[in-house]
Structures are given as C-alpha cells and as structure tokens.
C-alpha cells in the first residue's frame, strides 16, 4: 500500500506556532519594543510557521481525497433530511446501546490519540489505498479558546496543530478523530464528523465505538433541542441515560456564563458565515448535517428503509 508521510513539524514546537504568531506582535510592541529584538521575534515566528505549513502542504499534494458522494452516496450538498420521528426513534435506540455497552473512558490521552489516529489512518486507507500518516500529537492549551469558548477542540488547518480544549470523557475519541481528519486534509466539518464516526465504528474497539455512538446521540439531541442549550439539558435529564453518561453529556455542553454567552452570540454568526463561504452549509453541519449524512448513507446503501417526513 502506498504510504504518504506528512511531517506536521508544528506539532513538535513547545508552543503552538499559531499562538506564537498571535502573541509575537504584542510581545514585540510592549516587551521588546518595535525594533531590533522585537522584529526578530516576529520574523522568526512567521518563518517557523510558514516553513511548517509549506512542508505539510507539499507532502499532502499526492494524497487522494475521498469522494464522499461516490463512496457514501452523500456529501455536503447531497443530504436527505431525517424525519423528526425517525430522529427520535434513533436517539432512543442509541440511548439503549450506549447504556448497555458502557465502558469507563480511562485511557491516557497520548495513548488514546495514537490509537485513534491509527484507526482513522486505516479506515481512510481502506477507501483510498493510501496510508496518509500524520502526527498524533495534541495540545491542551490554545489562545483560540479565548475566541471560541464553545469549541471542544481546534485544528489550525494550515499548520495542522491541534488542541483539545476541555475534558470530554466518553466523547474524547471522537473529538480527537474529528481534529485528526482536518490534519489529514479533510477541512469541511461535516466530512470530519462523518469520517471520525465511521472510523471509530469500524474499529470495533469498545471505547472508540462508544464515543461514536455517544457523538451521534449528542448531535441528535442538539437537533431535537433546536440548538437551545437549556432544552438540550432538559432532553438529557429526561432521557434514561445511565448516570455516568448523563453527567458527561451535560458536562460536554455546560450552561455558559454571561461572558461566554455574549462571546458566543457574537462569534457564532461570523463562524457560520465563514463556513458557508468555504462551501459548507454552516454550523448546522456539525449536528443536523452530520446526522442527515449518516441517514442518507444508510438509506442509499439499504442499511435502513427510507422514512417519509
């Protein structure tokens, strides 16, 4: 099998190069001054970042991307809406499955990241015939958290640097897989959601399968809640989820503080528009788009009957 190695040099830096890029002008201006050492710092930050980006993008040129429509019968532009009644039934089924298959998520993050990356690499290779090998390194600190308080993880799509911004318990394998998809060149959020889910389900490993099912259930509940965080918590509370899982679902989407809510209300519309400009449907791709993708795929492949809305 063909092997493509993307260096992801930025992941080996002790500080995220994207953070350094943001901080360098401030340090230069207020600490080192606008000339001499300050300008050297800014130039070094820019050079390190640009060099890492260039090496990764050159390495990625020979990678064959998955044609989602051809492979799965669905993509960002071709989705069958999932009827609400079917969504509710599937949510109930997923509750039963995650309750019955519950396993504690106690794998150290570095070990988990390595395994998730390997399973994702294998799954993509099973479709494209190429092992696109990337770093499994992740950070737990990023300045992006200041601007996106609602984010669980982030990936700088230029440098491939990834940060996991909060402990997510049973969801962590999917959060990791989603960000690793971006690192491997799948920049659309729906594609990352879907590939992460399919790779974890294909792995057959209880902790990884559990994460995929919990993520699918989580996204169904967000759609059924109409995106309202208070209604989401009501649905979780009303569900027969076992206590360990209910606690983690609620912790995943805590009630935001007044400051977090104001930042989110300002940033989310901008991010929604940014997604649309890049050929996506907007923030709905994380929830409704992702679940509609799986529904469309399963109907097209005869894995479930089509249900009329």
PDB file of C-alpha atoms in Angstrom:
ATOM      1  CA  UNK A   1       0.000   0.000   0.000  1.00  0.00           C
ATOM      2  CA  UNK A   2       1.218   3.492  -0.857  1.00  0.00           C
ATOM      3  CA  UNK A   3       2.425   5.477   2.140  1.00  0.00           C
ATOM      4  CA  UNK A   4       2.362   9.275   2.417  1.00  0.00           C
ATOM      5  CA  UNK A   5       4.015  10.868   5.415  1.00  0.00           C
ATOM      6  CA  UNK A   6       3.011  14.435   6.357  1.00  0.00           C
ATOM      7  CA  UNK A   7       5.628  15.840   8.782  1.00  0.00           C
ATOM      8  CA  UNK A   8       3.395  18.147  10.879  1.00  0.00           C
ATOM      9  CA  UNK A   9       6.529  19.840  12.193  1.00  0.00           C
ATOM     10  CA  UNK A  10       4.481  22.461  14.034  1.00  0.00           C
ATOM     11  CA  UNK A  11       3.218  19.800  16.448  1.00  0.00           C
ATOM     12  CA  UNK A  12       6.754  19.397  17.866  1.00  0.00           C
ATOM     13  CA  UNK A  13       7.065  23.047  18.859  1.00  0.00           C
ATOM     14  CA  UNK A  14       6.770  23.583  22.647  1.00  0.00           C
ATOM     15  CA  UNK A  15       4.346  26.436  21.913  1.00  0.00           C
ATOM     16  CA  UNK A  16       1.737  26.340  19.177  1.00  0.00           C
ATOM     17  CA  UNK A  17       3.165  28.294  16.236  1.00  0.00           C
ATOM     18  CA  UNK A  18      -0.266  29.806  15.596  1.00  0.00           C
ATOM     19  CA  UNK A  19      -0.309  31.106  19.179  1.00  0.00           C
ATOM     20  CA  UNK A  20       3.230  32.406  18.724  1.00  0.00           C
ATOM     21  CA  UNK A  21       2.126  34.201  15.573  1.00  0.00           C
ATOM     22  CA  UNK A  22      -0.668  35.915  17.506  1.00  0.00           C
ATOM     23  CA  UNK A  23       1.451  36.739  20.546  1.00  0.00           C
ATOM     24  CA  UNK A  24       4.640  37.877  18.794  1.00  0.00           C
ATOM     25  CA  UNK A  25       3.368  41.359  17.771  1.00  0.00           C
ATOM     26  CA  UNK A  26       2.154  42.024  21.331  1.00  0.00           C
ATOM     27  CA  UNK A  27       5.421  40.866  22.878  1.00  0.00           C
ATOM     28  CA  UNK A  28       7.333  42.883  20.309  1.00  0.00           C
ATOM     29  CA  UNK A  29       5.296  46.013  20.943  1.00  0.00           C
ATOM     30  CA  UNK A  30       5.001  46.003  24.714  1.00  0.00           C
ATOM     31  CA  UNK A  31       8.038  43.989  25.903  1.00  0.00           C
ATOM     32  CA  UNK A  32      10.852  44.116  23.376  1.00  0.00           C
ATOM     33  CA  UNK A  33       9.996  47.295  21.555  1.00  0.00           C
ATOM     34  CA  UNK A  34       9.074  47.799  17.925  1.00  0.00           C
ATOM     35  CA  UNK A  35      12.618  47.441  16.583  1.00  0.00           C
ATOM     36  CA  UNK A  36      15.595  45.121  16.954  1.00  0.00           C
ATOM     37  CA  UNK A  37      14.772  42.002  19.028  1.00  0.00           C
ATOM     38  CA  UNK A  38      11.036  42.572  18.616  1.00  0.00           C
ATOM     39  CA  UNK A  39      11.215  42.448  14.841  1.00  0.00           C
ATOM     40  CA  UNK A  40      13.498  39.405  15.016  1.00  0.00           C
ATOM     41  CA  UNK A  41      10.886  37.623  17.142  1.00  0.00           C
ATOM     42  CA  UNK A  42       8.131  38.422  14.683  1.00  0.00           C
ATOM     43  CA  UNK A  43      10.253  37.313  11.733  1.00  0.00           C
ATOM     44  CA  UNK A  44      11.222  34.066  13.456  1.00  0.00           C
ATOM     45  CA  UNK A  45       7.602  33.305  14.338  1.00  0.00           C
ATOM     46  CA  UNK A  46       6.469  33.957  10.769  1.00  0.00           C
ATOM     47  CA  UNK A  47       9.323  31.936   9.277  1.00  0.00           C
ATOM     48  CA  UNK A  48       8.752  28.911  11.520  1.00  0.00           C
ATOM     49  CA  UNK A  49       5.036  28.953  10.829  1.00  0.00           C
ATOM     50  CA  UNK A  50       5.369  29.383   7.070  1.00  0.00           C
ATOM     51  CA  UNK A  51       8.040  26.677   6.825  1.00  0.00           C
ATOM     52  CA  UNK A  52       5.890  24.169   8.682  1.00  0.00           C
ATOM     53  CA  UNK A  53       2.845  24.975   6.561  1.00  0.00           C
ATOM     54  CA  UNK A  54       4.769  24.654   3.296  1.00  0.00           C
ATOM     55  CA  UNK A  55       6.290  21.279   4.238  1.00  0.00           C
ATOM     56  CA  UNK A  56       2.885  19.853   5.148  1.00  0.00           C
ATOM     57  CA  UNK A  57       1.091  21.098   2.063  1.00  0.00           C
ATOM     58  CA  UNK A  58       3.779  19.833  -0.295  1.00  0.00           C
ATOM     59  CA  UNK A  59       3.645  16.399   1.373  1.00  0.00           C
ATOM     60  CA  UNK A  60      -0.150  16.329   1.069  1.00  0.00           C
ATOM     61  CA  UNK A  61      -0.227  17.015  -2.690  1.00  0.00           C
ATOM     62  CA  UNK A  62      -0.078  13.328  -3.621  1.00  0.00           C
ATOM     63  CA  UNK A  63      -2.837  12.275  -1.233  1.00  0.00           C
ATOM     64  CA  UNK A  64      -6.047  11.100  -2.904  1.00  0.00           C
ATOM     65  CA  UNK A  65      -9.082  12.623  -1.171  1.00  0.00           C
ATOM     66  CA  UNK A  66     -12.213  10.573  -0.608  1.00  0.00           C
ATOM     67  CA  UNK A  67     -15.073  11.382  -2.982  1.00  0.00           C
ATOM     68  CA  UNK A  68     -17.863  11.364  -0.402  1.00  0.00           C
ATOM     69  CA  UNK A  69     -20.741  11.318  -2.873  1.00  0.00           C
ATOM     70  CA  UNK A  70     -19.282   8.408  -4.817  1.00  0.00           C
ATOM     71  CA  UNK A  71     -18.206   6.438  -1.748  1.00  0.00           C
ATOM     72  CA  UNK A  72     -21.139   7.068   0.594  1.00  0.00           C
ATOM     73  CA  UNK A  73     -23.935   8.414  -1.590  1.00  0.00           C
ATOM     74  CA  UNK A  74     -23.946  11.676   0.362  1.00  0.00           C
ATOM     75  CA  UNK A  75     -21.897  14.813   0.794  1.00  0.00           C
ATOM     76  CA  UNK A  76     -22.322  18.399   1.979  1.00  0.00           C
ATOM     77  CA  UNK A  77     -24.614  19.200  -0.965  1.00  0.00           C
ATOM     78  CA  UNK A  78     -26.500  15.897  -1.176  1.00  0.00           C
ATOM     79  CA  UNK A  79     -28.329  15.127   2.058  1.00  0.00           C
ATOM     80  CA  UNK A  80     -31.713  13.555   2.723  1.00  0.00           C
ATOM     81  CA  UNK A  81     -33.430  15.292   5.655  1.00  0.00           C
ATOM     82  CA  UNK A  82     -34.035  12.899   8.537  1.00  0.00           C
ATOM     83  CA  UNK A  83     -37.673  12.985   9.724  1.00  0.00           C
ATOM     84  CA  UNK A  84     -38.103  14.076  13.328  1.00  0.00           C
ATOM     85  CA  UNK A  85     -39.930  10.891  14.271  1.00  0.00           C
ATOM     86  CA  UNK A  86     -37.067   8.800  12.883  1.00  0.00           C
ATOM     87  CA  UNK A  87     -34.557  11.009  14.687  1.00  0.00           C
ATOM     88  CA  UNK A  88     -36.368  10.486  17.983  1.00  0.00           C
ATOM     89  CA  UNK A  89     -36.519   6.721  17.472  1.00  0.00           C
ATOM     90  CA  UNK A  90     -32.827   6.585  16.656  1.00  0.00           C
ATOM     91  CA  UNK A  91     -31.976   8.667  19.719  1.00  0.00           C
ATOM     92  CA  UNK A  92     -33.895   6.169  21.860  1.00  0.00           C
ATOM     93  CA  UNK A  93     -32.054   3.261  20.240  1.00  0.00           C
ATOM     94  CA  UNK A  94     -28.683   4.924  20.805  1.00  0.00           C
ATOM     95  CA  UNK A  95     -29.501   5.512  24.479  1.00  0.00           C
ATOM     96  CA  UNK A  96     -30.145   1.790  24.842  1.00  0.00           C
ATOM     97  CA  UNK A  97     -26.908   0.916  23.033  1.00  0.00           C
ATOM     98  CA  UNK A  98     -24.628   3.260  24.963  1.00  0.00           C
ATOM     99  CA  UNK A  99     -26.200   2.221  28.264  1.00  0.00           C
ATOM    100  CA  UNK A 100     -25.688  -1.456  27.506  1.00  0.00           C
ATOM    101  CA  UNK A 101     -22.166  -1.062  26.157  1.00  0.00           C
ATOM    102  CA  UNK A 102     -20.857   1.460  28.660  1.00  0.00           C
ATOM    103  CA  UNK A 103     -17.136   1.315  29.433  1.00  0.00           C
ATOM    104  CA  UNK A 104     -15.247   3.912  31.523  1.00  0.00           C
ATOM    105  CA  UNK A 105     -13.032   6.241  29.466  1.00  0.00           C
ATOM    106  CA  UNK A 106      -9.762   5.927  31.385  1.00  0.00           C
ATOM    107  CA  UNK A 107      -7.193   5.690  28.582  1.00  0.00           C
ATOM    108  CA  UNK A 108      -4.401   8.326  28.849  1.00  0.00           C
ATOM    109  CA  UNK A 109      -4.767  10.989  26.169  1.00  0.00           C
ATOM    110  CA  UNK A 110      -1.441  10.301  24.437  1.00  0.00           C
ATOM    111  CA  UNK A 111      -2.193   6.586  24.149  1.00  0.00           C
ATOM    112  CA  UNK A 112      -5.748   7.294  23.041  1.00  0.00           C
ATOM    113  CA  UNK A 113      -4.599   9.815  20.427  1.00  0.00           C
ATOM    114  CA  UNK A 114      -2.135   7.312  18.975  1.00  0.00           C
ATOM    115  CA  UNK A 115      -4.801   4.616  18.680  1.00  0.00           C
ATOM    116  CA  UNK A 116      -7.450   6.947  17.269  1.00  0.00           C
ATOM    117  CA  UNK A 117      -5.025   8.242  14.655  1.00  0.00           C
ATOM    118  CA  UNK A 118      -4.098   4.694  13.627  1.00  0.00           C
ATOM    119  CA  UNK A 119      -7.737   3.634  13.275  1.00  0.00           C
ATOM    120  CA  UNK A 120      -8.517   6.739  11.221  1.00  0.00           C
ATOM    121  CA  UNK A 121      -5.459   6.158   9.024  1.00  0.00           C
ATOM    122  CA  UNK A 122      -6.510   2.546   8.414  1.00  0.00           C
ATOM    123  CA  UNK A 123     -10.097   3.496   7.597  1.00  0.00           C
ATOM    124  CA  UNK A 124      -9.130   6.167   5.069  1.00  0.00           C
ATOM    125  CA  UNK A 125      -6.563   3.785   3.530  1.00  0.00           C
ATOM    126  CA  UNK A 126      -9.257   1.123   3.114  1.00  0.00           C
ATOM    127  CA  UNK A 127     -11.036   3.540   0.772  1.00  0.00           C
ATOM    128  CA  UNK A 128      -8.200   5.384  -0.986  1.00  0.00           C
ATOM    129  CA  UNK A 129      -5.467   2.744  -0.959  1.00  0.00           C
ATOM    130  CA  UNK A 130      -3.096   5.245   0.697  1.00  0.00           C
ATOM    131  CA  UNK A 131      -1.821   5.415   4.270  1.00  0.00           C
ATOM    132  CA  UNK A 132      -1.768   9.142   4.942  1.00  0.00           C
ATOM    133  CA  UNK A 133       0.352   9.209   8.107  1.00  0.00           C
ATOM    134  CA  UNK A 134       0.272  12.296  10.313  1.00  0.00           C
ATOM    135  CA  UNK A 135       1.294  13.265  13.827  1.00  0.00           C
ATOM    136  CA  UNK A 136      -0.855  12.133  16.750  1.00  0.00           C
ATOM    137  CA  UNK A 137       0.406  14.977  18.978  1.00  0.00           C
ATOM    138  CA  UNK A 138      -2.192  17.249  20.560  1.00  0.00           C
ATOM    139  CA  UNK A 139      -2.103  20.203  22.943  1.00  0.00           C
ATOM    140  CA  UNK A 140      -4.387  21.146  25.794  1.00  0.00           C
ATOM    141  CA  UNK A 141      -3.792  24.900  25.638  1.00  0.00           C
ATOM    142  CA  UNK A 142      -4.554  27.323  22.815  1.00  0.00           C
ATOM    143  CA  UNK A 143      -5.315  31.027  22.542  1.00  0.00           C
ATOM    144  CA  UNK A 144      -8.200  30.051  20.255  1.00  0.00           C
ATOM    145  CA  UNK A 145     -10.168  29.168  23.405  1.00  0.00           C
ATOM    146  CA  UNK A 146     -10.479  32.900  24.111  1.00  0.00           C
ATOM    147  CA  UNK A 147     -12.354  33.440  20.850  1.00  0.00           C
ATOM    148  CA  UNK A 148     -14.293  30.162  20.657  1.00  0.00           C
ATOM    149  CA  UNK A 149     -15.429  29.310  24.202  1.00  0.00           C
ATOM    150  CA  UNK A 150     -17.929  26.791  22.808  1.00  0.00           C
ATOM    151  CA  UNK A 151     -15.271  24.754  20.966  1.00  0.00           C
ATOM    152  CA  UNK A 152     -14.238  21.311  22.225  1.00  0.00           C
ATOM    153  CA  UNK A 153     -11.137  21.104  20.058  1.00  0.00           C
ATOM    154  CA  UNK A 154      -9.434  23.082  17.339  1.00  0.00           C
ATOM    155  CA  UNK A 155      -7.154  22.392  14.415  1.00  0.00           C
ATOM    156  CA  UNK A 156      -5.120  25.030  12.627  1.00  0.00           C
ATOM    157  CA  UNK A 157      -5.795  23.787   9.099  1.00  0.00           C
ATOM    158  CA  UNK A 158      -2.601  25.426   7.820  1.00  0.00           C
ATOM    159  CA  UNK A 159      -0.071  24.040  10.306  1.00  0.00           C
ATOM    160  CA  UNK A 160      -2.064  21.005  11.478  1.00  0.00           C
ATOM    161  CA  UNK A 161      -1.653  21.967  15.125  1.00  0.00           C
ATOM    162  CA  UNK A 162      -4.444  20.553  17.302  1.00  0.00           C
ATOM    163  CA  UNK A 163      -5.636  21.499  20.771  1.00  0.00           C
ATOM    164  CA  UNK A 164      -8.234  19.687  22.882  1.00  0.00           C
ATOM    165  CA  UNK A 165      -9.754  22.476  24.933  1.00  0.00           C
ATOM    166  CA  UNK A 166     -11.613  20.569  27.631  1.00  0.00           C
ATOM    167  CA  UNK A 167     -12.006  17.116  29.126  1.00  0.00           C
ATOM    168  CA  UNK A 168     -14.794  15.396  27.228  1.00  0.00           C
ATOM    169  CA  UNK A 169     -14.846  11.923  28.774  1.00  0.00           C
ATOM    170  CA  UNK A 170     -16.510   9.326  26.572  1.00  0.00           C
ATOM    171  CA  UNK A 171     -16.574  11.809  23.674  1.00  0.00           C
ATOM    172  CA  UNK A 172     -12.822  12.331  23.535  1.00  0.00           C
ATOM    173  CA  UNK A 173     -12.020   9.660  20.901  1.00  0.00           C
ATOM    174  CA  UNK A 174     -14.444  11.329  18.505  1.00  0.00           C
ATOM    175  CA  UNK A 175     -13.159  14.824  19.265  1.00  0.00           C
ATOM    176  CA  UNK A 176      -9.630  13.590  18.545  1.00  0.00           C
ATOM    177  CA  UNK A 177     -10.657  11.770  15.366  1.00  0.00           C
ATOM    178  CA  UNK A 178     -12.536  14.840  14.112  1.00  0.00           C
ATOM    179  CA  UNK A 179      -9.479  17.073  14.528  1.00  0.00           C
ATOM    180  CA  UNK A 180      -7.167  14.428  13.042  1.00  0.00           C
ATOM    181  CA  UNK A 181      -9.398  14.401   9.943  1.00  0.00           C
ATOM    182  CA  UNK A 182      -8.626  18.101   9.484  1.00  0.00           C
ATOM    183  CA  UNK A 183      -4.922  17.359   9.927  1.00  0.00           C
ATOM    184  CA  UNK A 184      -5.139  14.766   7.148  1.00  0.00           C
ATOM    185  CA  UNK A 185      -6.691  17.292   4.769  1.00  0.00           C
ATOM    186  CA  UNK A 186     -10.465  16.962   5.294  1.00  0.00           C
ATOM    187  CA  UNK A 187     -11.311  20.560   6.133  1.00  0.00           C
ATOM    188  CA  UNK A 188     -15.114  20.512   5.919  1.00  0.00           C
ATOM    189  CA  UNK A 189     -16.741  19.972   9.296  1.00  0.00           C
ATOM    190  CA  UNK A 190     -19.370  17.518   8.058  1.00  0.00           C
ATOM    191  CA  UNK A 191     -16.679  15.390   6.415  1.00  0.00           C
ATOM    192  CA  UNK A 192     -14.605  15.372   9.600  1.00  0.00           C
ATOM    193  CA  UNK A 193     -17.647  14.463  11.680  1.00  0.00           C
ATOM    194  CA  UNK A 194     -18.585  11.619   9.348  1.00  0.00           C
ATOM    195  CA  UNK A 195     -15.109  10.164   8.809  1.00  0.00           C
ATOM    196  CA  UNK A 196     -14.389  10.250  12.531  1.00  0.00           C
ATOM    197  CA  UNK A 197     -17.641   8.431  13.299  1.00  0.00           C
ATOM    198  CA  UNK A 198     -17.213   5.794  10.596  1.00  0.00           C
ATOM    199  CA  UNK A 199     -13.578   5.077  11.506  1.00  0.00           C
ATOM    200  CA  UNK A 200     -14.374   4.651  15.196  1.00  0.00           C
ATOM    201  CA  UNK A 201     -17.349   2.384  14.469  1.00  0.00           C
ATOM    202  CA  UNK A 202     -15.238   0.330  12.061  1.00  0.00           C
ATOM    203  CA  UNK A 203     -12.531  -0.139  14.733  1.00  0.00           C
ATOM    204  CA  UNK A 204     -14.701  -2.472  16.792  1.00  0.00           C
ATOM    205  CA  UNK A 205     -12.954  -1.278  19.967  1.00  0.00           C
ATOM    206  CA  UNK A 206     -15.488  -0.684  22.768  1.00  0.00           C
ATOM    207  CA  UNK A 207     -14.133   2.694  23.902  1.00  0.00           C
ATOM    208  CA  UNK A 208     -13.985   4.001  20.327  1.00  0.00           C
ATOM    209  CA  UNK A 209     -17.374   2.604  19.295  1.00  0.00           C
ATOM    210  CA  UNK A 210     -18.882   4.093  22.450  1.00  0.00           C
ATOM    211  CA  UNK A 211     -17.503   7.524  21.521  1.00  0.00           C
ATOM    212  CA  UNK A 212     -19.012   7.311  18.033  1.00  0.00           C
ATOM    213  CA  UNK A 213     -22.442   6.321  19.347  1.00  0.00           C
ATOM    214  CA  UNK A 214     -22.370   9.000  22.048  1.00  0.00           C
ATOM    215  CA  UNK A 215     -21.440  11.631  19.479  1.00  0.00           C
ATOM    216  CA  UNK A 216     -24.291  10.595  17.191  1.00  0.00           C
ATOM    217  CA  UNK A 217     -26.730  10.683  20.114  1.00  0.00           C
ATOM    218  CA  UNK A 218     -25.348  14.037  21.275  1.00  0.00           C
ATOM    219  CA  UNK A 219     -25.908  15.546  17.837  1.00  0.00           C
ATOM    220  CA  UNK A 220     -29.454  14.139  17.598  1.00  0.00           C
ATOM    221  CA  UNK A 221     -30.294  15.730  20.944  1.00  0.00           C
ATOM    222  CA  UNK A 222     -28.894  19.077  19.824  1.00  0.00           C
ATOM    223  CA  UNK A 223     -31.081  18.985  16.695  1.00  0.00           C
ATOM    224  CA  UNK A 224     -34.151  17.967  18.707  1.00  0.00           C
ATOM    225  CA  UNK A 225     -33.384  20.817  21.123  1.00  0.00           C
ATOM    226  CA  UNK A 226     -33.322  23.297  18.256  1.00  0.00           C
ATOM    227  CA  UNK A 227     -29.823  24.374  19.271  1.00  0.00           C
ATOM    228  CA  UNK A 228     -31.091  25.690  22.625  1.00  0.00           C
ATOM    229  CA  UNK A 229     -28.661  24.753  25.394  1.00  0.00           C
ATOM    230  CA  UNK A 230     -31.323  24.763  28.128  1.00  0.00           C
ATOM    231  CA  UNK A 231     -33.587  22.480  26.089  1.00  0.00           C
ATOM    232  CA  UNK A 232     -30.614  20.203  25.401  1.00  0.00           C
ATOM    233  CA  UNK A 233     -30.108  19.779  29.146  1.00  0.00           C
ATOM    234  CA  UNK A 234     -33.810  19.056  29.588  1.00  0.00           C
ATOM    235  CA  UNK A 235     -33.670  16.295  26.979  1.00  0.00           C
ATOM    236  CA  UNK A 236     -30.593  14.772  28.619  1.00  0.00           C
ATOM    237  CA  UNK A 237     -32.262  14.911  32.045  1.00  0.00           C
ATOM    238  CA  UNK A 238     -35.430  13.306  30.680  1.00  0.00           C
ATOM    239  CA  UNK A 239     -33.570  10.512  28.900  1.00  0.00           C
ATOM    240  CA  UNK A 240     -32.954   7.105  30.518  1.00  0.00           C
ATOM    241  CA  UNK A 241     -29.187   7.503  30.119  1.00  0.00           C
ATOM    242  CA  UNK A 242     -27.251   5.859  32.927  1.00  0.00           C
ATOM    243  CA  UNK A 243     -26.000   8.429  35.488  1.00  0.00           C
ATOM    244  CA  UNK A 244     -22.335   8.218  34.402  1.00  0.00           C
ATOM    245  CA  UNK A 245     -23.276   9.080  30.837  1.00  0.00           C
ATOM    246  CA  UNK A 246     -25.857  11.712  31.719  1.00  0.00           C
ATOM    247  CA  UNK A 247     -23.250  13.564  33.726  1.00  0.00           C
ATOM    248  CA  UNK A 248     -20.812  13.545  30.804  1.00  0.00           C
ATOM    249  CA  UNK A 249     -23.434  14.678  28.284  1.00  0.00           C
ATOM    250  CA  UNK A 250     -24.312  17.631  30.486  1.00  0.00           C
ATOM    251  CA  UNK A 251     -20.660  18.470  31.160  1.00  0.00           C
ATOM    252  CA  UNK A 252     -19.971  18.462  27.427  1.00  0.00           C
ATOM    253  CA  UNK A 253     -22.334  21.419  26.911  1.00  0.00           C
ATOM    254  CA  UNK A 254     -22.465  23.297  30.235  1.00  0.00           C
ATOM    255  CA  UNK A 255     -24.718  26.297  30.711  1.00  0.00           C
ATOM    256  CA  UNK A 256     -22.446  29.190  29.627  1.00  0.00           C
ATOM    257  CA  UNK A 257     -21.604  32.163  31.797  1.00  0.00           C
ATOM    258  CA  UNK A 258     -22.877  35.590  30.789  1.00  0.00           C
ATOM    259  CA  UNK A 259     -19.477  36.449  29.297  1.00  0.00           C
ATOM    260  CA  UNK A 260     -19.220  33.161  27.395  1.00  0.00           C
ATOM    261  CA  UNK A 261     -22.763  33.593  26.122  1.00  0.00           C
ATOM    262  CA  UNK A 262     -22.045  37.112  24.841  1.00  0.00           C
ATOM    263  CA  UNK A 263     -18.836  35.995  23.087  1.00  0.00           C
ATOM    264  CA  UNK A 264     -20.621  33.012  21.586  1.00  0.00           C
ATOM    265  CA  UNK A 265     -23.527  35.129  20.339  1.00  0.00           C
ATOM    266  CA  UNK A 266     -21.026  37.414  18.602  1.00  0.00           C
ATOM    267  CA  UNK A 267     -18.692  34.748  17.177  1.00  0.00           C
ATOM    268  CA  UNK A 268     -21.134  32.050  16.070  1.00  0.00           C
ATOM    269  CA  UNK A 269     -22.828  34.051  13.278  1.00  0.00           C
ATOM    270  CA  UNK A 270     -19.420  35.042  11.918  1.00  0.00           C
ATOM    271  CA  UNK A 271     -18.195  31.450  12.014  1.00  0.00           C
ATOM    272  CA  UNK A 272     -21.428  30.286  10.388  1.00  0.00           C
ATOM    273  CA  UNK A 273     -20.850  32.687   7.503  1.00  0.00           C
ATOM    274  CA  UNK A 274     -17.198  31.637   7.225  1.00  0.00           C
ATOM    275  CA  UNK A 275     -18.315  28.034   6.801  1.00  0.00           C
ATOM    276  CA  UNK A 276     -20.797  28.960   4.086  1.00  0.00           C
ATOM    277  CA  UNK A 277     -18.133  30.901   2.184  1.00  0.00           C
ATOM    278  CA  UNK A 278     -15.970  27.755   2.153  1.00  0.00           C
ATOM    279  CA  UNK A 279     -18.661  25.587   0.569  1.00  0.00           C
ATOM    280  CA  UNK A 280     -20.333  24.289   3.701  1.00  0.00           C
ATOM    281  CA  UNK A 281     -23.891  24.657   4.984  1.00  0.00           C
ATOM    282  CA  UNK A 282     -22.903  26.476   8.154  1.00  0.00           C
ATOM    283  CA  UNK A 283     -22.806  25.431  11.804  1.00  0.00           C
ATOM    284  CA  UNK A 284     -25.704  23.049  11.170  1.00  0.00           C
ATOM    285  CA  UNK A 285     -23.187  20.691   9.535  1.00  0.00           C
ATOM    286  CA  UNK A 286     -21.926  19.685  12.979  1.00  0.00           C
ATOM    287  CA  UNK A 287     -25.356  18.465  14.082  1.00  0.00           C
ATOM    288  CA  UNK A 288     -28.122  18.204  11.514  1.00  0.00           C
ATOM    289  CA  UNK A 289     -25.767  17.833   8.553  1.00  0.00           C
ATOM    290  CA  UNK A 290     -23.761  15.073  10.221  1.00  0.00           C
ATOM    291  CA  UNK A 291     -26.819  13.055  11.258  1.00  0.00           C
ATOM    292  CA  UNK A 292     -28.507  13.621   7.883  1.00  0.00           C
ATOM    293  CA  UNK A 293     -25.331  12.407   6.185  1.00  0.00           C
ATOM    294  CA  UNK A 294     -25.417   9.125   8.101  1.00  0.00           C
ATOM    295  CA  UNK A 295     -29.142   8.762   7.444  1.00  0.00           C
ATOM    296  CA  UNK A 296     -28.656   9.390   3.711  1.00  0.00           C
ATOM    297  CA  UNK A 297     -25.734   6.962   3.516  1.00  0.00           C
ATOM    298  CA  UNK A 298     -27.638   4.216   5.295  1.00  0.00           C
ATOM    299  CA  UNK A 299     -30.749   4.666   3.145  1.00  0.00           C
ATOM    300  CA  UNK A 300     -28.704   4.698  -0.084  1.00  0.00           C
ATOM    301  CA  UNK A 301     -26.840   1.532   0.954  1.00  0.00           C
ATOM    302  CA  UNK A 302     -30.008  -0.245   2.011  1.00  0.00           C
ATOM    303  CA  UNK A 303     -28.892  -0.335   5.647  1.00  0.00           C
ATOM    304  CA  UNK A 304     -32.226   1.166   6.705  1.00  0.00           C
ATOM    305  CA  UNK A 305     -35.548   1.933   4.998  1.00  0.00           C
ATOM    306  CA  UNK A 306     -36.293   5.467   3.906  1.00  0.00           C
ATOM    307  CA  UNK A 307     -38.859   7.183   6.104  1.00  0.00           C
ATOM    308  CA  UNK A 308     -41.109   9.887   4.771  1.00  0.00           C
ATOM    309  CA  UNK A 309     -41.237  13.106   6.777  1.00  0.00           C
TER     310      UNK A 309
END
